[in-house]
Amino acid sequence: MSLAVVPSCALAGLTIHRIQIEVHVSPGLPAFTIVGLPDTSVRESRERVRAALLSSGYNFPSARITVNLAPAELPKEASHFDLPIALGVLLASGQLETNVFPPSTSSSSTTLTRLLQTAVFLGELSLTGVIMPLAAPLAVAVGLSQAQIPHLIVPQSNAKEMALVSALCVYGASSLQALVQDLLTADLEPTSALPLEINPAKSSELCFSDVQGQQQAKYGLFVAAAGGHNVLMKGPPGVGKSMLAQRFIGLLPPLSREAMLEVAAIWGIAGVAHTGYSLTPPFRAPHHTSSMAALIGGGVKPRPGEISLAHHGVLFLDEVAEFKREVLESLREPLESHCVNIARAYHRVQYPAKFQLLAAMNPCPCGWYGHATQACVCRPEQIRRYAHKLSGPFLDRLDMHILLSTEALSFSAGSDQPSTSKHTINPPGSLEWHSFSLKERVACAQAHQLRRQGCLNAVLAPAQFAEHLHLSTVAQARLEQAANKWSWSRRTVHRIQRVARTLADLAEAPVIQTEHLMQAISYRL
């Protein structure tokens, strides 16, 4: 009778759960039992492991074999438990000893004893003993890094990609027989990461200068990019809402290496074909007929939705008033918590969802309400009902409301003249509307915020307000007066303060002045 324990893991979203593969071999009628809530793919490991061991030249014990996947209350769904089960059978049956070789003196080598204490083993076995690729290797690597698990033994075909996560020491193995031989000779060498294939920015050809007029809207989006604020654009058809949203991604600084890998990991879980890595923040624009599961995530085996695919990027909801109300209401919690929890009978998965929301809508069902020349054909009740499709709590989470009108449009060269609308405040006259120039200023503003408070202004916690949101005496009095006049909620007041802080940062002002506050308030009226 003998017992062996081999560490492995299970992936739920980007969260790693440690799994101990306990293999018990004892005398009795030959049997091979797997317990611990295995699904069909795990139960089928019995036949794959049996064939892989025999094909690799090892004996399959003619005894009673019990495999326990601990903890037992966690469902096990992946086929990558084949490799640790096979190693456990070899250890428990005495075909592989942990002390048959001395510890290596080389820092690049390791022993099985140390690996069983610090590493995880992952891999699906073919009937010939070849270790097959993992389904979502980068997601596993990111999850292991976040769980601070330093070493892992994986299929050779995945090792270079998983080694991109710098916090991990990855060992690749091509087959069960090759892995056992490397363990016996202490000849495992860490795999070096493959060169990153960075795709060129797809938004490089889209520039803010393509949009004529609409300086106030462009300046508002520039402020939103600098502080990470959520935006609602409202205006009649054809004024440039979609054009501006498509060019907004060109204002954002490139992703960090960690953020890029995390985005690629989420896309891998979703089954998106891998076409190389990109430093450009993701831009997702789902159709207004999208279901709640498509937007938030879900399914029998929960997959990430559009808000998770937009992690570290932008989610654009065009014609937002046409989305189903329950779909929009489901965005309220992720906008605050920056993650989404999907609960099922046997599953509970958390996906990150730190995205910037851009929404666009018409002012009425026909689209022409308030137009200078085009007559609106909607009844007052229709206009009110259309506006009420967006609930107060949802609107409360949108920091800036930008009004676009046809009054600012012109088809002549050099048409970017200051707006005369009474609802707008004109941007600085020296601002260039080329995306490259704006992107540099956005990057400087964001870097300043990260140095000062460790996050962008849009996600600044109320506990940090006293330290970082300093208002002048006059500005504080104006804010209190406006909050009382319009009966604003505390959330609305906080979001106005955050936008005002971004405006002050762009002006390189240490204290929020009255003009910064009044412009932030103008984005809420």
Coordinates of N, CA, C and O in Angstrom, one line a residue, residues 63-218:
A63 N -3.7 -3.4 -9.4 CA -4.1 -3.2 -8.0 C -5.3 -2.2 -7.9 O -5.8 -1.8 -8.9
R64 N -5.7 -1.9 -6.7 CA -6.8 -1.0 -6.5 C -6.2 0.4 -6.4 O -5.5 0.8 -5.5
I65 N -6.5 1.3 -7.4 CA -6.0 2.6 -7.5 C -7.2 3.6 -7.3 O -8.2 3.5 -7.9
T66 N -6.9 4.5 -6.3 CA -7.9 5.5 -6.0 C -7.3 6.9 -6.1 O -6.2 7.1 -5.5
V67 N -7.9 7.7 -6.9 CA -7.3 9.1 -7.1 C -8.3 10.1 -6.5 O -9.5 10.1 -6.9
N68 N -7.9 10.9 -5.6 CA -8.7 11.9 -5.0 C -8.2 13.3 -5.4 O -7.1 13.6 -5.3
L69 N -9.2 14.1 -6.0 CA -8.9 15.5 -6.4 C -9.3 16.4 -5.2 O -10.5 16.7 -5.1
A70 N -8.4 16.8 -4.4 CA -8.8 17.6 -3.2 C -8.5 19.1 -3.5 O -7.6 19.5 -4.2
P71 N -9.4 20.0 -3.1 CA -10.6 19.8 -2.2 C -11.8 19.2 -3.0 O -12.0 19.5 -4.2
A72 N -12.5 18.3 -2.3 CA -13.6 17.5 -3.0 C -14.8 18.4 -3.4 O -15.5 18.0 -4.3
E73 N -15.0 19.5 -2.7 CA -16.2 20.3 -3.0 C -16.1 21.2 -4.2 O -17.1 21.7 -4.7
L74 N -14.9 21.3 -4.8 CA -14.7 22.1 -6.0 C -14.8 21.3 -7.2 O -14.1 20.3 -7.4
P75 N -15.7 21.6 -8.2 CA -15.8 20.9 -9.4 C -14.6 20.9 -10.2 O -13.9 21.9 -10.3
K76 N -14.2 19.8 -10.8 CA -13.0 19.7 -11.7 C -13.4 19.4 -13.1 O -14.1 18.4 -13.4
E77 N -13.0 20.3 -14.0 CA -13.5 20.2 -15.4 C -12.5 20.0 -16.5 O -12.8 19.6 -17.6
A78 N -11.2 20.2 -16.2 CA -10.2 20.2 -17.3 C -9.6 18.9 -17.4 O -9.6 18.0 -16.5
S79 N -9.0 18.7 -18.6 CA -8.3 17.4 -18.9 C -6.8 17.5 -18.5 O -6.1 16.5 -18.7
H80 N -6.3 18.6 -18.0 CA -4.9 18.8 -17.7 C -4.5 18.1 -16.4 O -3.3 18.2 -16.0
F81 N -5.4 17.3 -15.8 CA -5.0 16.5 -14.6 C -4.4 15.2 -15.0 O -3.9 14.4 -14.1
D82 N -4.3 14.9 -16.3 CA -3.7 13.6 -16.7 C -2.3 13.4 -16.3 O -1.9 12.4 -15.7
L83 N -1.5 14.5 -16.5 CA -0.1 14.4 -16.2 C 0.2 14.2 -14.7 O 0.9 13.2 -14.3
P84 N -0.4 15.0 -13.8 CA -0.2 14.7 -12.3 C -0.7 13.4 -11.9 O -0.1 12.7 -11.0
I85 N -1.8 12.9 -12.5 CA -2.3 11.6 -12.1 C -1.4 10.5 -12.5 O -1.1 9.6 -11.7
A86 N -0.8 10.6 -13.7 CA 0.2 9.6 -14.2 C 1.4 9.6 -13.3 O 1.9 8.5 -12.9
L87 N 1.9 10.8 -12.9 CA 3.1 10.9 -12.0 C 2.8 10.3 -10.7 O 3.6 9.6 -10.0
G88 N 1.5 10.6 -10.2 CA 1.1 10.0 -8.9 C 1.1 8.5 -8.9 O 1.5 7.8 -8.0
V89 N 0.6 7.9 -10.0 CA 0.6 6.4 -10.1 C 2.0 5.9 -10.1 O 2.3 4.9 -9.5
L90 N 2.9 6.6 -10.8 CA 4.3 6.1 -10.9 C 5.0 6.2 -9.5 O 5.7 5.3 -9.1
L91 N 4.7 7.3 -8.8 CA 5.2 7.4 -7.4 C 4.7 6.4 -6.5 O 5.4 5.8 -5.7
A92 N 3.3 6.3 -6.5 CA 2.7 5.4 -5.5 C 3.0 3.9 -5.8 O 3.0 3.1 -4.8
S93 N 3.3 3.6 -7.0 CA 3.6 2.2 -7.3 C 5.1 1.9 -7.2 O 5.6 0.8 -7.6
G94 N 5.9 2.9 -6.9 CA 7.3 2.7 -6.7 C 8.2 2.7 -7.9 O 9.4 2.4 -7.9
Q95 N 7.6 3.1 -9.1 CA 8.4 3.2 -10.3 C 9.2 4.5 -10.4 O 10.0 4.6 -11.3
L96 N 8.8 5.5 -9.6 CA 9.6 6.7 -9.6 C 9.7 7.2 -8.1 O 8.8 7.4 -7.4
E97 N 11.0 7.3 -7.7 CA 11.3 7.6 -6.3 C 11.7 9.1 -6.3 O 12.3 9.6 -7.2
T98 N 11.4 9.7 -5.1 CA 11.7 11.1 -5.0 C 13.2 11.3 -4.5 O 13.7 12.4 -4.5
N99 N 13.8 10.2 -4.0 CA 15.1 10.4 -3.5 C 16.2 9.5 -4.2 O 17.2 9.2 -3.6
V100 N 15.9 9.2 -5.5 CA 16.9 8.4 -6.2 C 18.1 9.2 -6.7 O 19.0 8.7 -7.2
F101 N 18.0 10.5 -6.6 CA 19.1 11.4 -7.1 C 19.3 12.5 -6.0 O 18.4 12.9 -5.4
P102 N 20.6 12.9 -5.9 CA 20.9 14.0 -4.9 C 20.4 15.3 -5.4 O 20.3 15.5 -6.7
P103 N 20.2 16.3 -4.6 CA 19.9 17.7 -5.0 C 21.0 18.2 -5.9 O 22.2 18.0 -5.7
S104 N 20.6 18.8 -7.0 CA 21.6 19.4 -7.9 C 22.2 20.6 -7.4 O 21.6 21.4 -6.7
T105 N 23.4 20.8 -7.7 CA 24.2 22.0 -7.3 C 23.9 23.1 -8.3 O 24.3 24.3 -8.1
S106 N 23.4 22.8 -9.5 CA 23.1 23.9 -10.5 C 21.9 24.7 -10.1 O 20.8 24.1 -9.8
S107 N 22.0 26.0 -10.2 CA 20.8 26.8 -9.9 C 19.7 26.7 -10.9 O 18.6 27.0 -10.7
S108 N 20.1 26.2 -12.1 CA 19.1 26.1 -13.2 C 18.3 24.8 -13.2 O 17.4 24.6 -13.9
S109 N 18.8 23.8 -12.4 CA 18.2 22.5 -12.3 C 17.4 22.4 -11.0 O 17.5 23.2 -10.1
T110 N 16.5 21.4 -11.0 CA 15.7 21.2 -9.8 C 15.5 19.7 -9.6 O 15.8 18.9 -10.4
T111 N 14.9 19.3 -8.5 CA 14.7 17.9 -8.2 C 13.2 17.7 -8.0 O 12.4 18.7 -7.8
L112 N 12.7 16.5 -8.1 CA 11.3 16.2 -8.0 C 10.8 16.5 -6.6 O 9.7 17.0 -6.5
T113 N 11.6 16.3 -5.6 CA 11.2 16.6 -4.2 C 10.8 18.0 -4.1 O 9.8 18.4 -3.5
R114 N 11.7 18.9 -4.6 CA 11.4 20.3 -4.5 C 10.2 20.7 -5.4 O 9.4 21.6 -5.0
L115 N 10.1 20.1 -6.5 CA 9.0 20.5 -7.4 C 7.6 20.1 -6.8 O 6.6 20.7 -6.9
L116 N 7.6 18.9 -6.1 CA 6.4 18.5 -5.4 C 6.0 19.4 -4.3 O 4.9 19.4 -3.8
Q117 N 6.9 20.3 -3.9 CA 6.6 21.2 -2.8 C 6.2 22.6 -3.3 O 5.5 23.4 -2.7
T118 N 6.8 23.0 -4.5 CA 6.7 24.4 -4.9 C 6.0 24.5 -6.3 O 5.7 25.7 -6.7
A119 N 5.8 23.5 -7.0 CA 5.3 23.6 -8.4 C 3.9 23.0 -8.6 O 3.4 22.4 -7.7
V120 N 3.4 23.2 -9.8 CA 2.1 22.5 -10.2 C 2.4 21.8 -11.5 O 3.2 22.3 -12.3
F121 N 1.7 20.7 -11.7 CA 1.9 19.9 -12.9 C 0.6 20.0 -13.7 O -0.5 19.7 -13.2
L122 N 0.7 20.3 -15.0 CA -0.4 20.4 -15.9 C -0.2 19.8 -17.2 O 0.9 20.0 -17.8
G123 N -1.1 19.1 -17.7 CA -1.0 18.5 -19.1 C -1.9 17.4 -19.4 O -2.2 16.5 -18.5
E124 N -2.5 17.4 -20.6 CA -3.3 16.3 -21.0 C -2.4 15.3 -21.8 O -1.6 15.7 -22.6
L125 N -2.6 14.0 -21.5 CA -1.8 13.0 -22.1 C -2.6 12.3 -23.3 O -3.8 12.1 -23.2
S126 N -1.8 12.1 -24.4 CA -2.4 11.3 -25.5 C -2.2 9.8 -25.2 O -1.4 9.5 -24.2
L127 N -2.7 9.0 -26.0 CA -2.6 7.5 -25.7 C -1.1 7.1 -25.9 O -0.7 6.0 -25.4
T128 N -0.3 7.9 -26.6 CA 1.1 7.5 -26.9 C 2.0 8.1 -25.8 O 3.2 7.9 -25.9
G129 N 1.5 8.9 -24.9 CA 2.3 9.5 -23.8 C 2.7 10.9 -24.1 O 3.4 11.5 -23.3
V130 N 2.4 11.4 -25.3 CA 2.7 12.8 -25.6 C 1.8 13.8 -24.8 O 0.7 13.5 -24.6
I131 N 2.5 14.9 -24.3 CA 1.7 15.8 -23.5 C 1.1 16.9 -24.4 O 1.8 17.6 -25.1
M132 N -0.2 17.0 -24.4 CA -0.9 17.8 -25.4 C -1.0 19.3 -24.8 O -0.9 19.5 -23.6
P133 N -1.2 20.2 -25.7 CA -1.3 21.6 -25.3 C -2.5 21.9 -24.4 O -3.5 21.3 -24.5
L134 N -2.4 23.0 -23.6 CA -3.4 23.4 -22.7 C -4.4 24.3 -23.5 O -4.1 24.9 -24.5
A135 N -5.6 24.4 -23.0 CA -6.7 25.1 -23.7 C -6.4 26.6 -23.6 O -6.6 27.4 -24.5
A136 N -6.1 27.2 -22.4 CA -5.9 28.6 -22.2 C -4.7 28.8 -21.4 O -4.7 29.1 -20.2
P137 N -3.5 28.6 -22.0 CA -2.2 28.6 -21.3 C -1.9 29.9 -20.6 O -1.4 30.0 -19.5
L138 N -2.2 31.0 -21.3 CA -1.8 32.3 -20.7 C -2.7 32.7 -19.5 O -2.2 33.3 -18.6
A139 N -3.9 32.3 -19.6 CA -4.8 32.5 -18.4 C -4.3 31.8 -17.2 O -4.3 32.3 -16.1
V140 N -3.9 30.5 -17.4 CA -3.3 29.7 -16.3 C -2.1 30.4 -15.8 O -1.9 30.5 -14.6
A141 N -1.2 30.9 -16.7 CA 0.0 31.5 -16.2 C -0.2 32.8 -15.4 O 0.4 33.1 -14.4
V142 N -1.2 33.6 -15.9 CA -1.5 34.9 -15.2 C -2.1 34.5 -13.8 O -1.8 35.2 -12.8
G143 N -3.0 33.5 -13.8 CA -3.6 33.1 -12.5 C -2.6 32.6 -11.5 O -2.6 32.9 -10.3
L144 N -1.6 31.8 -12.0 CA -0.6 31.3 -11.1 C 0.3 32.4 -10.6 O 0.8 32.4 -9.5
S145 N 0.6 33.4 -11.5 CA 1.4 34.5 -11.0 C 0.7 35.3 -9.9 O 1.3 35.7 -8.9
Q146 N -0.6 35.5 -10.1 CA -1.4 36.2 -9.1 C -1.5 35.4 -7.8 O -1.6 36.0 -6.7
A147 N -1.5 34.1 -7.9 CA -1.5 33.2 -6.7 C -0.1 33.0 -6.1 O 0.0 32.3 -5.1
Q148 N 0.9 33.6 -6.7 CA 2.3 33.5 -6.2 C 2.8 32.0 -6.2 O 3.4 31.6 -5.2
I149 N 2.4 31.3 -7.2 CA 3.0 29.9 -7.3 C 4.1 30.0 -8.3 O 4.0 30.3 -9.5
P150 N 5.4 29.8 -7.9 CA 6.6 30.1 -8.6 C 6.9 29.2 -9.8 O 7.4 29.6 -10.8
H151 N 6.7 27.9 -9.7 CA 7.1 26.9 -10.6 C 5.9 26.1 -11.2 O 5.0 25.9 -10.5
L152 N 6.1 25.8 -12.5 CA 5.0 24.9 -13.1 C 5.7 24.1 -14.2 O 6.6 24.5 -14.9
I153 N 5.2 22.9 -14.4 CA 5.6 21.9 -15.4 C 4.4 21.8 -16.4 O 3.3 21.4 -16.0
V154 N 4.6 22.2 -17.6 CA 3.5 22.3 -18.6 C 4.0 21.6 -19.9 O 5.1 21.3 -20.1
P155 N 3.1 21.5 -20.9 CA 3.5 21.0 -22.2 C 4.5 21.9 -22.8 O 4.5 23.1 -22.7
Q156 N 5.4 21.2 -23.6 CA 6.5 22.0 -24.2 C 5.9 23.0 -25.2 O 6.5 24.1 -25.3
S157 N 4.8 22.7 -25.8 CA 4.2 23.6 -26.8 C 3.7 24.9 -26.2 O 3.5 25.9 -26.9
N158 N 3.4 24.9 -24.9 CA 2.9 26.1 -24.2 C 3.9 26.8 -23.4 O 3.7 27.9 -22.9
A159 N 5.1 26.2 -23.1 CA 6.0 26.7 -22.2 C 6.5 28.1 -22.5 O 6.6 29.0 -21.6
K160 N 6.9 28.3 -23.8 CA 7.5 29.6 -24.1 C 6.4 30.8 -24.0 O 6.8 31.9 -23.6
E161 N 5.2 30.5 -24.3 CA 4.1 31.5 -24.2 C 3.9 31.8 -22.7 O 3.8 32.9 -22.3
M162 N 3.8 30.7 -21.9 CA 3.6 30.9 -20.4 C 4.7 31.6 -19.7 O 4.6 32.3 -18.7
A163 N 5.9 31.4 -20.3 CA 7.1 32.1 -19.7 C 7.1 33.6 -19.9 O 8.0 34.3 -19.3
L164 N 6.2 34.1 -20.7 CA 6.1 35.6 -20.9 C 5.7 36.2 -19.6 O 6.0 37.4 -19.3
V165 N 5.0 35.5 -18.7 CA 4.7 36.0 -17.3 C 6.0 35.9 -16.5 O 6.4 34.8 -16.1
S166 N 6.6 37.1 -16.3 CA 8.0 37.1 -15.8 C 8.1 36.5 -14.4 O 9.2 36.1 -13.9
A167 N 7.0 36.5 -13.6 CA 7.1 36.0 -12.2 C 7.2 34.5 -12.1 O 7.4 33.9 -11.0
L168 N 7.1 33.8 -13.2 CA 7.0 32.3 -13.2 C 8.3 31.7 -13.7 O 9.0 32.3 -14.6
C169 N 8.6 30.5 -13.2 CA 9.7 29.7 -13.7 C 9.0 28.4 -14.3 O 8.5 27.6 -13.6
V170 N 9.1 28.4 -15.7 CA 8.3 27.4 -16.4 C 9.2 26.3 -17.0 O 10.3 26.6 -17.5
Y171 N 8.8 25.1 -16.8 CA 9.5 23.9 -17.3 C 8.6 23.2 -18.3 O 7.5 22.9 -18.0
G172 N 9.1 23.0 -19.5 CA 8.3 22.3 -20.6 C 8.7 20.9 -20.7 O 9.9 20.5 -20.6
A173 N 7.7 20.1 -21.1 CA 8.0 18.6 -21.3 C 7.2 18.2 -22.5 O 6.0 18.6 -22.7
S174 N 7.8 17.4 -23.4 CA 7.2 17.0 -24.6 C 6.4 15.7 -24.4 O 5.4 15.5 -25.1
S175 N 6.8 14.9 -23.5 CA 6.1 13.6 -23.3 C 6.3 13.1 -21.9 O 7.2 13.6 -21.1
L176 N 5.5 12.2 -21.5 CA 5.6 11.6 -20.1 C 7.0 11.0 -19.9 O 7.6 11.2 -18.9
Q177 N 7.4 10.2 -20.9 CA 8.7 9.5 -20.7 C 9.9 10.5 -20.7 O 10.8 10.4 -19.8
A178 N 9.8 11.6 -21.5 CA 10.9 12.6 -21.4 C 10.9 13.3 -20.1 O 12.0 13.6 -19.6
L179 N 9.7 13.6 -19.6 CA 9.6 14.3 -18.3 C 10.2 13.4 -17.2 O 11.0 13.9 -16.3
V180 N 9.9 12.2 -17.1 CA 10.4 11.3 -16.1 C 11.9 11.2 -16.2 O 12.6 11.2 -15.2
Q181 N 12.5 11.1 -17.4 CA 13.9 11.0 -17.5 C 14.6 12.3 -17.1 O 15.6 12.2 -16.4
D182 N 14.0 13.4 -17.4 CA 14.5 14.7 -16.9 C 14.5 14.8 -15.4 O 15.4 15.4 -14.7
L183 N 13.4 14.3 -14.8 CA 13.3 14.3 -13.3 C 14.3 13.4 -12.7 O 14.9 13.7 -11.7
L184 N 14.6 12.2 -13.3 CA 15.5 11.3 -12.8 C 17.0 11.8 -12.8 O 17.8 11.5 -12.0
T185 N 17.3 12.6 -13.9 CA 18.6 13.1 -14.0 C 18.8 14.5 -13.6 O 19.8 15.1 -13.7
A186 N 17.7 15.1 -13.0 CA 17.7 16.5 -12.5 C 18.1 17.4 -13.6 O 18.9 18.3 -13.4
D187 N 17.6 17.1 -14.8 CA 18.1 17.9 -16.0 C 17.0 18.8 -16.5 O 17.0 19.2 -17.7
L188 N 16.0 19.2 -15.7 CA 15.0 20.2 -16.1 C 15.6 21.6 -16.2 O 16.2 22.1 -15.2
E189 N 15.4 22.2 -17.3 CA 15.9 23.6 -17.5 C 14.7 24.5 -17.7 O 13.8 24.2 -18.5
P190 N 14.7 25.7 -17.1 CA 13.6 26.7 -17.3 C 13.5 27.1 -18.7 O 14.6 27.2 -19.4
T191 N 12.3 27.3 -19.2 CA 12.1 27.7 -20.6 C 12.2 29.2 -20.7 O 11.6 29.9 -19.9
S192 N 12.9 29.6 -21.7 CA 12.9 31.1 -22.0 C 11.7 31.5 -22.7 O 11.1 30.8 -23.5
A193 N 11.3 32.8 -22.5 CA 10.1 33.3 -23.1 C 10.3 33.5 -24.6 O 11.4 33.9 -25.0
L194 N 9.2 33.4 -25.4 CA 9.3 33.6 -26.8 C 9.3 35.1 -27.1 O 8.8 35.9 -26.2
P195 N 9.8 35.6 -28.2 CA 9.8 37.0 -28.5 C 8.3 37.5 -28.6 O 7.5 36.8 -29.3
L196 N 8.0 38.7 -28.1 CA 6.7 39.2 -28.2 C 6.4 39.7 -29.6 O 7.2 40.4 -30.2
E197 N 5.3 39.2 -30.2 CA 4.8 39.7 -31.5 C 3.8 40.8 -31.3 O 2.6 40.5 -31.1
I198 N 4.3 42.0 -31.3 CA 3.4 43.1 -31.0 C 2.8 43.6 -32.3 O 3.5 43.9 -33.3
N199 N 1.5 43.5 -32.4 CA 0.7 44.0 -33.5 C 0.7 45.5 -33.6 O 0.6 46.2 -32.6
P200 N 0.8 46.1 -34.8 CA 0.7 47.6 -34.9 C -0.7 48.0 -34.4 O -1.7 47.3 -34.5
A201 N -0.7 49.3 -34.0 CA -2.0 49.8 -33.5 C -3.0 50.0 -34.6 O -2.7 50.6 -35.6
K202 N -4.1 49.3 -34.5 CA -5.2 49.4 -35.5 C -5.8 50.8 -35.6 O -6.4 51.1 -36.6
S203 N -5.7 51.6 -34.5 CA -6.3 52.9 -34.5 C -5.4 54.0 -35.0 O -5.8 55.2 -34.9
S204 N -4.2 53.6 -35.4 CA -3.2 54.7 -35.8 C -3.7 55.5 -37.0 O -3.3 56.6 -37.2
E205 N -4.6 54.9 -37.9 CA -5.1 55.6 -39.0 C -6.3 56.5 -38.7 O -6.7 57.3 -39.5
L206 N -6.8 56.4 -37.5 CA -8.0 57.2 -37.1 C -7.5 58.3 -36.2 O -6.9 58.1 -35.2
C207 N -7.8 59.6 -36.6 CA -7.3 60.7 -35.9 C -8.5 61.7 -35.6 O -9.5 61.8 -36.4
F208 N -8.4 62.3 -34.4 CA -9.4 63.3 -34.1 C -9.6 64.4 -35.1 O -10.6 65.0 -35.2
S209 N -8.5 64.7 -35.8 CA -8.5 65.8 -36.8 C -9.5 65.5 -37.9 O -9.8 66.4 -38.7
D210 N -9.9 64.2 -38.1 CA -10.8 63.8 -39.1 C -12.2 64.4 -38.9 O -13.0 64.5 -39.8
V211 N -12.5 64.7 -37.6 CA -13.8 65.1 -37.2 C -13.8 66.7 -37.3 O -13.1 67.3 -36.5
Q212 N -14.6 67.3 -38.2 CA -14.6 68.7 -38.3 C -15.6 69.3 -37.3 O -16.7 68.7 -37.1
G213 N -15.2 70.4 -36.7 CA -16.1 71.0 -35.7 C -16.1 70.2 -34.4 O -15.2 69.4 -34.1
Q214 N -17.2 70.3 -33.6 CA -17.4 69.6 -32.4 C -16.2 69.7 -31.4 O -15.8 68.7 -30.8
Q215 N -15.6 70.9 -31.3 CA -14.5 71.1 -30.4 C -14.8 70.8 -29.0 O -14.0 70.2 -28.2
Q216 N -16.0 71.1 -28.5 CA -16.4 70.9 -27.1 C -16.5 69.4 -26.9 O -16.0 68.9 -25.8
A217 N -17.0 68.6 -27.8 CA -17.1 67.2 -27.6 C -15.7 66.6 -27.6 O -15.4 65.7 -26.8
K218 N -14.8 67.0 -28.5 CA -13.4 66.5 -28.6 C -12.7 66.9 -27.3 O -11.9 66.0 -26.8

